[in-house]
Short mmCIF file of C-alpha atoms and ligand atoms in Angstrom, two decimals:
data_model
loop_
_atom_site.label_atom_id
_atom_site.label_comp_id
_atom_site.label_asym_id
_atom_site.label_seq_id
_atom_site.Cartn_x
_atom_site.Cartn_y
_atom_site.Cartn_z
CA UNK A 1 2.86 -103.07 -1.49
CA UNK A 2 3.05 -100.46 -4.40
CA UNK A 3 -0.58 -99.65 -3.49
CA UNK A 4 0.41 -98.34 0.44
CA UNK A 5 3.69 -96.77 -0.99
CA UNK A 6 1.49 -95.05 -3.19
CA UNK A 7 -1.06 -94.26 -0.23
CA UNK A 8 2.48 -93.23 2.39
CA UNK A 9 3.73 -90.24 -0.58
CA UNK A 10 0.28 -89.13 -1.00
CA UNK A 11 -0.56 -88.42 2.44
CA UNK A 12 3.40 -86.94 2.83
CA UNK A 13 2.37 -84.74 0.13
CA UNK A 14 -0.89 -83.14 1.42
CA UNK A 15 0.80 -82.72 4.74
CA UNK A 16 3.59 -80.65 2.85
CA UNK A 17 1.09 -78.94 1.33
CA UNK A 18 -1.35 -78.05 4.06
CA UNK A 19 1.71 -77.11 6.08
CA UNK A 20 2.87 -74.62 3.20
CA UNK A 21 2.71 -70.61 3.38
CA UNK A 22 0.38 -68.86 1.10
CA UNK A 23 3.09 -69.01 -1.97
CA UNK A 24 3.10 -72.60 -1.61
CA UNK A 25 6.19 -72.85 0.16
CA UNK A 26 6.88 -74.91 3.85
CA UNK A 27 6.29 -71.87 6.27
CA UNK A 28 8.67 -72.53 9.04
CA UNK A 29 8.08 -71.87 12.69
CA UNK A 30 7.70 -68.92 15.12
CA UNK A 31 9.74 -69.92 17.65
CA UNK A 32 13.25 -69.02 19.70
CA UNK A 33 16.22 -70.98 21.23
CA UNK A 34 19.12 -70.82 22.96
CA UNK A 35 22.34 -72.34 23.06
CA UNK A 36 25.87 -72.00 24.31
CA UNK A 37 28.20 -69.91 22.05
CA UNK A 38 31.60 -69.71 24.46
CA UNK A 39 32.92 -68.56 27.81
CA UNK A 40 35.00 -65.58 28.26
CA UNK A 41 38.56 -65.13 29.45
CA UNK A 42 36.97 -65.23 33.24
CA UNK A 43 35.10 -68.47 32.28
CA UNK A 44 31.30 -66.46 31.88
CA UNK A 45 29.24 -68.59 29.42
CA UNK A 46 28.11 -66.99 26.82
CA UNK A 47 24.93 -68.26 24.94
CA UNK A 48 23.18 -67.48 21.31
CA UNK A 49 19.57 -67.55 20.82
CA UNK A 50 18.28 -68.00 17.17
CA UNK A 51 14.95 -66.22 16.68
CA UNK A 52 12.96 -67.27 13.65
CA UNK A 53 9.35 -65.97 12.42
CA UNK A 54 7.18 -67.94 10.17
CA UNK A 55 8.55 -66.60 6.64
CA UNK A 56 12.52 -68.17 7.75
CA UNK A 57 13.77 -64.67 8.37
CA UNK A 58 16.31 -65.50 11.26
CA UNK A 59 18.23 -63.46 14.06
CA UNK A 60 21.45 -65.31 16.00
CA UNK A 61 21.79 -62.36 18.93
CA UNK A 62 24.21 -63.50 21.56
CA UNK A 63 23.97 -62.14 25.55
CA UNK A 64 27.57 -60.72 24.62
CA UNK A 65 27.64 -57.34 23.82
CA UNK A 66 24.14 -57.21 22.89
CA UNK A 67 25.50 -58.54 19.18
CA UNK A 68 23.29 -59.27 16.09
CA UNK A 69 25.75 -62.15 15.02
CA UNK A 70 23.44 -63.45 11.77
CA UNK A 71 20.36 -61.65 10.41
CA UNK A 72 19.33 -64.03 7.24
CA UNK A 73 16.25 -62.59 4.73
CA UNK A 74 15.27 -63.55 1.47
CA UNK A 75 16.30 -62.04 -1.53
CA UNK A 76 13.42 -61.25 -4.43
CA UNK A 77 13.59 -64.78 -5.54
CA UNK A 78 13.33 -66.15 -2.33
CA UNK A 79 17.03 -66.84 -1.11
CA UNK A 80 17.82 -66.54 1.99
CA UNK A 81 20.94 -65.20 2.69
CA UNK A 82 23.11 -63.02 5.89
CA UNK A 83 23.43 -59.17 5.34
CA UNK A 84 25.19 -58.40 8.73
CA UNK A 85 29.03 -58.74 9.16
CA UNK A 86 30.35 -60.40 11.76
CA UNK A 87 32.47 -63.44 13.01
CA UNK A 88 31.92 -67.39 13.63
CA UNK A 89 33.50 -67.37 16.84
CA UNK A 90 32.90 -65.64 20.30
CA UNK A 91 36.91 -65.44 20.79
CA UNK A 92 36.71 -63.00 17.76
CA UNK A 93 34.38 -60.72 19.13
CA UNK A 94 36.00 -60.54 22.59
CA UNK A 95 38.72 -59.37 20.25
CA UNK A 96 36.86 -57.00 17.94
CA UNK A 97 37.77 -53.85 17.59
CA UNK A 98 35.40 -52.64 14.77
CA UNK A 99 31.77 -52.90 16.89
CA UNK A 100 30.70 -55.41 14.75
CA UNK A 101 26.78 -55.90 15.46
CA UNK A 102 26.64 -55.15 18.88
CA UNK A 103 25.26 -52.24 21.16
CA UNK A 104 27.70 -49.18 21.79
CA UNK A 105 26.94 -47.50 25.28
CA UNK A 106 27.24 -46.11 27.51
CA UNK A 107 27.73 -43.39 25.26
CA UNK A 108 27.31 -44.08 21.62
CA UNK A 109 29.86 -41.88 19.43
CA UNK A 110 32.14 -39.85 20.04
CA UNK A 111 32.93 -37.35 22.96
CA UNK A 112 35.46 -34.83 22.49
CA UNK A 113 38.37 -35.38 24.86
CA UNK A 114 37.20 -37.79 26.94
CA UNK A 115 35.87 -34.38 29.40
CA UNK A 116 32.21 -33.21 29.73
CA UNK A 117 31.18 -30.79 32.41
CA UNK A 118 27.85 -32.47 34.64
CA UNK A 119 26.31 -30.17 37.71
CA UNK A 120 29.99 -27.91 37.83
CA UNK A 121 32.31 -31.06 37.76
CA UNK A 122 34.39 -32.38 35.20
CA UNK A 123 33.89 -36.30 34.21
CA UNK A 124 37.33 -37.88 32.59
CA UNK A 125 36.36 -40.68 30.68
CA UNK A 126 38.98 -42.90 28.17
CA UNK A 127 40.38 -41.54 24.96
CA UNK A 128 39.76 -44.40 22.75
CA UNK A 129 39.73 -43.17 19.31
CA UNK A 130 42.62 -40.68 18.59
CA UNK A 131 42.19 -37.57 21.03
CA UNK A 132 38.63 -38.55 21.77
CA UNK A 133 36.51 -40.63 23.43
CA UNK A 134 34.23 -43.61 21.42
CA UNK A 135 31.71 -46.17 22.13
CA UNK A 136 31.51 -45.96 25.76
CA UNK A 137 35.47 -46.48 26.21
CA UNK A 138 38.02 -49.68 26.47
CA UNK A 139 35.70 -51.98 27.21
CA UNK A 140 32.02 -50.51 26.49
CA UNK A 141 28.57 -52.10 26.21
CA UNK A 142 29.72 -54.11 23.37
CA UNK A 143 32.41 -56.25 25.70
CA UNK A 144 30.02 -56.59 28.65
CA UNK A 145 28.12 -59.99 29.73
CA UNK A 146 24.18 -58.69 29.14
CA UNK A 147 21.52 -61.60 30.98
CA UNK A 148 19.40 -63.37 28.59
CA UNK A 149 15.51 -63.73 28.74
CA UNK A 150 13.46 -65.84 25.72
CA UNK A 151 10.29 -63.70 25.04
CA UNK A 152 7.23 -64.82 23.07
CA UNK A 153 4.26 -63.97 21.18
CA UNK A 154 1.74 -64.89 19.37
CA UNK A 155 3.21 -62.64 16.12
CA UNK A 156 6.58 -62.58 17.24
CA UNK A 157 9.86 -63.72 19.23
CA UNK A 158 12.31 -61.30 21.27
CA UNK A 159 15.42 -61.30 23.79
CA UNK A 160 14.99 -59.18 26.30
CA UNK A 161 19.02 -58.09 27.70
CA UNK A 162 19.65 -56.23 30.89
CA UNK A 163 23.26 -55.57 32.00
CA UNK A 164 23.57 -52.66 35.33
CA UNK A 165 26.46 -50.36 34.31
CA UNK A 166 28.13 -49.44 38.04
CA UNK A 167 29.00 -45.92 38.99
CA UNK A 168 32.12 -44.63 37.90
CA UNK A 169 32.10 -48.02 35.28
CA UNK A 170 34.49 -46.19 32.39
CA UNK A 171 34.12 -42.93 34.32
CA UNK A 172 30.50 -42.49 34.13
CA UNK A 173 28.59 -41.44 37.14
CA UNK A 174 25.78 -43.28 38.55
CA UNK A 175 24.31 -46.96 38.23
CA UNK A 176 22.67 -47.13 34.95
CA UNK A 177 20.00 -50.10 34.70
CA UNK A 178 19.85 -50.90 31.43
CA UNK A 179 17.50 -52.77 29.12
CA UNK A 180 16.77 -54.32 25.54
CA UNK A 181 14.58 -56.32 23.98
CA UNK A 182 15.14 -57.03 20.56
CA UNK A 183 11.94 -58.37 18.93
CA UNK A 184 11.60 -60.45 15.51
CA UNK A 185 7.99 -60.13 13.86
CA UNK A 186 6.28 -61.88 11.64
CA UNK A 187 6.22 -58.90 9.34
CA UNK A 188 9.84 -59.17 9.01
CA UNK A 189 10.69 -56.68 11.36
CA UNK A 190 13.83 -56.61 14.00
CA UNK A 191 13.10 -54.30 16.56
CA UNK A 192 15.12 -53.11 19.55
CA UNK A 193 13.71 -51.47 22.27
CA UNK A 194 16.09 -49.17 24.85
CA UNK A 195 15.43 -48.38 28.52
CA UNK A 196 17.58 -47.01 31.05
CA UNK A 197 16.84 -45.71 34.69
CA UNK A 198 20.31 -43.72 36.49
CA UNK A 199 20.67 -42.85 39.92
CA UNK A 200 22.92 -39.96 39.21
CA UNK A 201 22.73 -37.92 35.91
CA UNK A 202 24.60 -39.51 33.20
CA UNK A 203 24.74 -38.64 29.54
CA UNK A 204 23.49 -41.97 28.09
CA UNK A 205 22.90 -42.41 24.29
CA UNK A 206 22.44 -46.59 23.28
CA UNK A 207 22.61 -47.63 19.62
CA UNK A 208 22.96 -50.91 17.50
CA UNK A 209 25.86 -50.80 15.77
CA UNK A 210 24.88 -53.47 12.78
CA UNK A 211 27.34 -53.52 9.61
CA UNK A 212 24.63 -54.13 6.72
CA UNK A 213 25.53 -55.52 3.25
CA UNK A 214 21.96 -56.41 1.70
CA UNK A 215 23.60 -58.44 -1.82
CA UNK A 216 23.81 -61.36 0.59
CA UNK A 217 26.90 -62.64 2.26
CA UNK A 218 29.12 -60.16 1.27
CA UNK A 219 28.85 -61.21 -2.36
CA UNK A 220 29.81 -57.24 -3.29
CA UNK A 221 30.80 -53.20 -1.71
CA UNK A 222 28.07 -51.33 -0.57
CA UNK A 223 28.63 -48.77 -3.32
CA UNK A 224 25.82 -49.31 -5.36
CA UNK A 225 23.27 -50.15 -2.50
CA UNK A 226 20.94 -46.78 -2.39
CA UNK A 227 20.69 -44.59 0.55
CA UNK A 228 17.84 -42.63 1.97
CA UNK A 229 18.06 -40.74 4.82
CA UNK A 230 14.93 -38.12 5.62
CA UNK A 231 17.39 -35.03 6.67
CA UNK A 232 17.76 -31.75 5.41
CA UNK A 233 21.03 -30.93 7.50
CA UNK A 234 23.96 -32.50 9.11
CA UNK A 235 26.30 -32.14 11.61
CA UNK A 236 29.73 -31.25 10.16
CA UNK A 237 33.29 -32.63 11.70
CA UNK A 238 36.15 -31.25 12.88
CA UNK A 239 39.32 -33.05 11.33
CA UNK A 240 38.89 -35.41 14.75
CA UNK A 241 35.27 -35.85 13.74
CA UNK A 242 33.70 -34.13 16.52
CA UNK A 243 30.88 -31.87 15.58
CA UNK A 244 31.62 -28.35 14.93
CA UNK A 245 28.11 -27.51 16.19
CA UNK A 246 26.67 -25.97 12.82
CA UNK A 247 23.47 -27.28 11.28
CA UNK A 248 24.25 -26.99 7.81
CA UNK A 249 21.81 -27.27 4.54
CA UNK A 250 23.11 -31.05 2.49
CA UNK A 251 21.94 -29.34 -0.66
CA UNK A 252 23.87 -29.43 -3.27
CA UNK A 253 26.49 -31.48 -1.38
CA UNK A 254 27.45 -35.16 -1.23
CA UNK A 255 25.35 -35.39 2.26
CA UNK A 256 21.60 -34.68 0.33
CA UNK A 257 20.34 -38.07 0.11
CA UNK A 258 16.33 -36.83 0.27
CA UNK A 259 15.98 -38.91 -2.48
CA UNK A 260 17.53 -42.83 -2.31
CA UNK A 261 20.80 -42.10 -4.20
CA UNK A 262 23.62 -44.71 -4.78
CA UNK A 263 26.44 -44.84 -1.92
CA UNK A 264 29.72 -44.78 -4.30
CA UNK A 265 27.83 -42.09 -6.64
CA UNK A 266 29.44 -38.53 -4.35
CA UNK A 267 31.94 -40.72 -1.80
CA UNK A 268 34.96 -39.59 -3.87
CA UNK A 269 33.79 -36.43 -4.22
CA UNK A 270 36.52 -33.51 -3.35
CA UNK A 271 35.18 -32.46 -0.28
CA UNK A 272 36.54 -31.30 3.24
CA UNK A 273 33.52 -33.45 5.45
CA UNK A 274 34.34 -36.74 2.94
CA UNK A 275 38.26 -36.20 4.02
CA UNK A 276 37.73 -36.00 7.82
CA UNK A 277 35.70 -38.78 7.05
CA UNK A 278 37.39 -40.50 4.95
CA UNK A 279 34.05 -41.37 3.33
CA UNK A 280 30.66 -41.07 5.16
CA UNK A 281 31.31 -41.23 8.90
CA UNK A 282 28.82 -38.27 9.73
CA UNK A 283 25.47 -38.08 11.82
CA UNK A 284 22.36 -36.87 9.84
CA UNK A 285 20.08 -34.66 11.85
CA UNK A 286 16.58 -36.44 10.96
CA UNK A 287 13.60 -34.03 9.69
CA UNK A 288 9.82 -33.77 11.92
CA UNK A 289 11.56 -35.40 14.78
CA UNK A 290 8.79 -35.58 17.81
CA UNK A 291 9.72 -38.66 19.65
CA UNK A 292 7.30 -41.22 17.70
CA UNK A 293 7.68 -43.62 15.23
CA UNK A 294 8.87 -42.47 11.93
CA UNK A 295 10.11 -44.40 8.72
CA UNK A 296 13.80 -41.99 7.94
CA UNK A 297 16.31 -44.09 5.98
CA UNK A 298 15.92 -47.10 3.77
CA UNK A 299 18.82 -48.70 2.16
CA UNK A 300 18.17 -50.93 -1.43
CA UNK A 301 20.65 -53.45 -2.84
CA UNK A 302 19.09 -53.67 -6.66
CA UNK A 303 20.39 -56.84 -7.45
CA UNK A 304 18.97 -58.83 -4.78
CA UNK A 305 15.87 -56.67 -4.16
CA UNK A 306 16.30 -56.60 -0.71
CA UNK A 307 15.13 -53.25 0.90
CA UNK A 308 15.45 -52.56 4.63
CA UNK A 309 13.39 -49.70 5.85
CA UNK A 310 14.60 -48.06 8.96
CA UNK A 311 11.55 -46.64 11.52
CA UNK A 312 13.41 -44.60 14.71
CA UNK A 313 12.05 -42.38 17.68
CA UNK A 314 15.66 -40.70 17.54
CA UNK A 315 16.69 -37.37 16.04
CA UNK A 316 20.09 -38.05 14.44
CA UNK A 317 21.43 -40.89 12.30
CA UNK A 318 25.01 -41.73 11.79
CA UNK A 319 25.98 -43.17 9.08
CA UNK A 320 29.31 -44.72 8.42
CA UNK A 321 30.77 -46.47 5.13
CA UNK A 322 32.98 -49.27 6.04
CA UNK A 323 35.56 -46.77 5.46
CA UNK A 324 38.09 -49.04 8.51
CA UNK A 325 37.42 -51.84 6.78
CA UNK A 326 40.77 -52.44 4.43
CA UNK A 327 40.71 -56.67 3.96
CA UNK A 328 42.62 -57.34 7.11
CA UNK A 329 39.49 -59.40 8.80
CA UNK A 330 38.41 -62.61 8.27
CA UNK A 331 35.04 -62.79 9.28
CA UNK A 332 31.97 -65.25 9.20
CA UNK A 333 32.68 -68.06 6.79
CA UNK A 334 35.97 -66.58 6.33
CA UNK A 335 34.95 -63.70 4.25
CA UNK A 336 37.37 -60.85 3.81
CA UNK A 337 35.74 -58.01 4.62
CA UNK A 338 37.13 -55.62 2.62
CA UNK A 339 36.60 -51.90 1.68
CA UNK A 340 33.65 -50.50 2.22
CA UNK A 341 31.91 -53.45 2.29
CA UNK A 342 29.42 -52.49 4.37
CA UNK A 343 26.76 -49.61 5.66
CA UNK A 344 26.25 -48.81 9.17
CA UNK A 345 22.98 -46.84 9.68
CA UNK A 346 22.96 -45.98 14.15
CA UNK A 347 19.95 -44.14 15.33
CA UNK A 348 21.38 -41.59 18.51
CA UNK A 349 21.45 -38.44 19.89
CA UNK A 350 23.85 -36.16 18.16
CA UNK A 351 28.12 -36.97 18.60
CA UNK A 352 29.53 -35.00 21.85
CA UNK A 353 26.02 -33.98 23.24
CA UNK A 354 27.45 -33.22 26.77
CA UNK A 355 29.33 -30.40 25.50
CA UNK A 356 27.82 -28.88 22.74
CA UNK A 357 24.84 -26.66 24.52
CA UNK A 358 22.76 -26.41 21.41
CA UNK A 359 22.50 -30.41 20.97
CA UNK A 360 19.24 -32.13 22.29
CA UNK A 361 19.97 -32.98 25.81
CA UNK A 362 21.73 -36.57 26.55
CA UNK A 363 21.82 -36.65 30.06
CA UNK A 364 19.47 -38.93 32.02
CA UNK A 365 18.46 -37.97 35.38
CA UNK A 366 17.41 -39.98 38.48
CA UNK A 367 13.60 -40.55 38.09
CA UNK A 368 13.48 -40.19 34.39
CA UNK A 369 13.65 -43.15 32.12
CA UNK A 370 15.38 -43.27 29.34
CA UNK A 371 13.26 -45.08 26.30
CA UNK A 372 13.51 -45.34 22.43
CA UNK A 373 12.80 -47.63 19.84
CA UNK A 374 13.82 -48.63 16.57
CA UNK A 375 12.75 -50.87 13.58
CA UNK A 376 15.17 -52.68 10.82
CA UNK A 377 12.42 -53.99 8.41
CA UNK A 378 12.92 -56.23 5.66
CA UNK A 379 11.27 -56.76 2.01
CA UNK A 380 12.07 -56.97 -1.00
CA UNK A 381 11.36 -55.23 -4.37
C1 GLA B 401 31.46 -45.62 14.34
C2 GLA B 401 32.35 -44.46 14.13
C3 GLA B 401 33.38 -44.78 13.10
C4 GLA B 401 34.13 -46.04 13.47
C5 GLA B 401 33.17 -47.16 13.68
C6 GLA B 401 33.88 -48.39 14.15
O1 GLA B 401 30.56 -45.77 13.33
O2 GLA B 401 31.66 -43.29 13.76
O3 GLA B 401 34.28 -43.73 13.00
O4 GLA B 401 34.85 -45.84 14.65
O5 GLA B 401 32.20 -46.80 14.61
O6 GLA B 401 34.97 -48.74 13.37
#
C-alpha cells in the first residue's frame, strides 16, 4: 500500500513538473470564456469573458461599454495582482460616471460647446461636462450594449465588439459601424484594435479609457509611479479645458516628461495648465507620428516592478491623474478609490478636433475606414 502511494505522488509530481513553464512554475492555459455578468434596466444580458494567456496574465472585458473590468499581471516576484479600477457589479457601471475602463466614443474628449461646423451646418450635440461636450454625451459608447465574439489563436485570445451607432444617436450624423477587438498575447500584451466605416461624415475619435494603478490593487496613489510620454509639446487648456490651439515647447515645465519622471514630483507645481487641470488632465502631442506602430509612454510602479509600455498608431495622448477621484467610490473589493489613485494614459486625436482647423482631421467620411491600434504591454523590472 505505501509502495503505490509512493508510486500515485511520484507520477503527480512529474506531471506537475512536465506541465510547468520554463521557471518551473504550472503555466496555465491559453484560453477564453464567457459568462453572464447582469442585465440592464431594459432586461439586455450582459456577459464577461475572462481571457487568459499561458503566463496567468488575465483580462475580464464585459460586452458593456467595451469595459476592461480586471486586468491581473505579476509583480517582479511573481504576484499576480489587478492594476485597473473598476467595480464588482454591472449595476455600478450602468451608474458610473467616471469612465471607468471602458471605450469613450463617439467622440473621445472634449468638444467645445457641444457645436462643430460639418459641410456648412452646425451639429448640437450634449453639454456633458460644464459648458462642453465629453465622451460622446449622456449616454456614450461606454453605456451602450456592444455584441460579443470569442476569438482565438494559436499565441493569443481576443473579443472582437461591434455596436452600430444610428444617425443622429447623441447628435452625430450618420450610421457609424463600429468595431474592436481586444487581443491578449502570450507576450503579455492587451491590444485593442479600432475600426469604423460612416455613411455620412462624422468626427469619430475611439479610445480606452483604463484607470491604471500598477502597485497592485490599489495598495497606494499613483504619485510615485514614473511617467514617460515621447512628446516635445502639448496642447494647452482654456480654464474649461478645451485646447487653446497652441503647440507649446514642455521644456522646462511640469509637462516635459522625455525622460520617465515621477507623477507627484511637478503636480503641485504653481502653474496656470496644473490649475485648469487641477493636476494632469492634458493631451500630449506624441513626437515622429506616421500612423505605425510606435512605443510613446511607459508608466513604472518601483515597488512592484511592474512596467507597462504603451505602443499607439495615434498622434496625441491624454493623460489624466485621478484628479475626480476624492474617496467617494467604493469600487472592486470595496476599495476606496481615493485621490489620485490612479493614471489614465488615452491614445486620440487631439480634444475639440472639429473646430480647431490646425488639428489633424477627425472626421470620417463615407468610404474611408477608420483604423488604429494600440498596445498596453506588461513586464516587469
Ligand atoms: C477624461 C477627462 C477628465 C475626466 C475623466 C473622467 O480623462 O479628460 O477630465 O472627465 O475623463 O472623469
Amino acid at each position: 500500500m505505501k509502495f503505490l502511494v509512493s508510486i500515485i505522488i511520484s507520477v503527480v509530481i512529474v506531471l506537475l513538473i512536465s506541465c510547468g513553464g520554463q521557471d518551473g512554475k504550472p503555466k496555465s492555459k491559453l484560453e477564453i470564456t464567457q459568462e453572464v455578468f447582469g442585465q440592464t434596466e431594459s432586461g439586455q444580458q450582459v456577459d464577461i469573458y475572462t481571457l487568459t494567456n499561458t503566463n496567468g496574465m488575465q483580462v475580464r472585458i464585459t460586452n458593456y461599454g467595451a469595459i476592461v473590468q480586471s486586468l491581473t499581471v505579476s509583480d517582479r516576484n511573481g504576484k499576480t495582482e489587478d492594476v485597473v479600477l473598476g467595480y464588482d457589479k454591472l449595476e455600478n457601471y450602468i451608474q458610473d460616471a467616471s469612465y471607468f475602463g471602458c471605450v469613450v466614443g463617439r467622440f473621445g474628449n472634449r468638444i467645445s460647446k457641444g457645436k462643430f461646423m460639418l459641410d456648412n451646418k452646425e451639429y448640437t450635440l450634449a453639454t456633458n461636462n460644464g459648458p462642453n461636450h465629453l465622451h460622446g454625451g449622456k449616454k456614450g459608447f461606454n453605456k451602450v450594449v456592444w455584441d460579443g465574439k470569442s476569438v482565438k489563436n494559436k499565441e493569443s485570445v481576443g473579443l472582437k465588439l461591434i455596436y452600430l451607432s444610428k444617425d443622429g444617436e447623441e447628435g452625430y450624423p450618420g450610421n457609424l459601424n463600429s468595431s474592436l477587438v481586444y487581443t491578449l498575447t502570450n507576450n503579455n500584451e492587451l491590444q485593442i484594435e479600432y475600426e469604423a466605416t460612416t455613411d455620412k461624415a462624422t468626427p469619430v475619435n475611439l479610445t480606452h479609457h483604463g484607470y491604471f494603478n500598477l502597485s497592485g490593487n490599489c495598495k497606494s496613489d499613483i504619485l510615485s509611479h514614473e511617467l514617460w510620454i515621447n512628446a516635445n509639446t502639448f496642447t494647452p487648456i482654456d480654464s474649461t479645458s478645451i485646447p487653446t490651439g497652441n503647440l507649446p515647447s514642455v521644456e522646462n515645465t511640469p509637462f516635459d516628461f522625455n525622460s520617465p519622471t515621477a507623477i507627484g514630483v511637478r503636480i503641485n507645481d504653481e502653474n496656470e495648465q496644473l490649475k485648469f487641470g487641477l493636476g494632469y488632465d492634458h493631451n500630449w502631442v506624441l513626437n515622429n507620428v506616421d500612423g505605425t506602430m510606435k512605443l510613446q509612454a511607459s508608466l513604472y510602479e518601483p515597488t512592484s516592478g511592474r512596467l507597462m509600455e504603451i505602443y499607439t498608431e495615434e498622434p496625441g495622448l491624454q493623460f489624466y491623474s485621478g484628479n475626480f477621484l476624492d474617496g467617494s467610490i467604493s469600487g472592486k473589493k470595496e476599495i476606496i478609490y481615493k485621490h489620485r489613485y490612479a493614471a489614465v494614459l488615452e491614445t486620440q486625436h487631439f480634444p475639440d478636433s472639429p473646430n480647431q482647423p490646425d488639428f489633424i482631421s477627425t472626421i470620417l467620411k463615407p468610404g474611408e475606414t477608420y483604423k488604429t491600434k494600440t498596445i498596453y504591454r506588461f513586464s516587469t523590472k
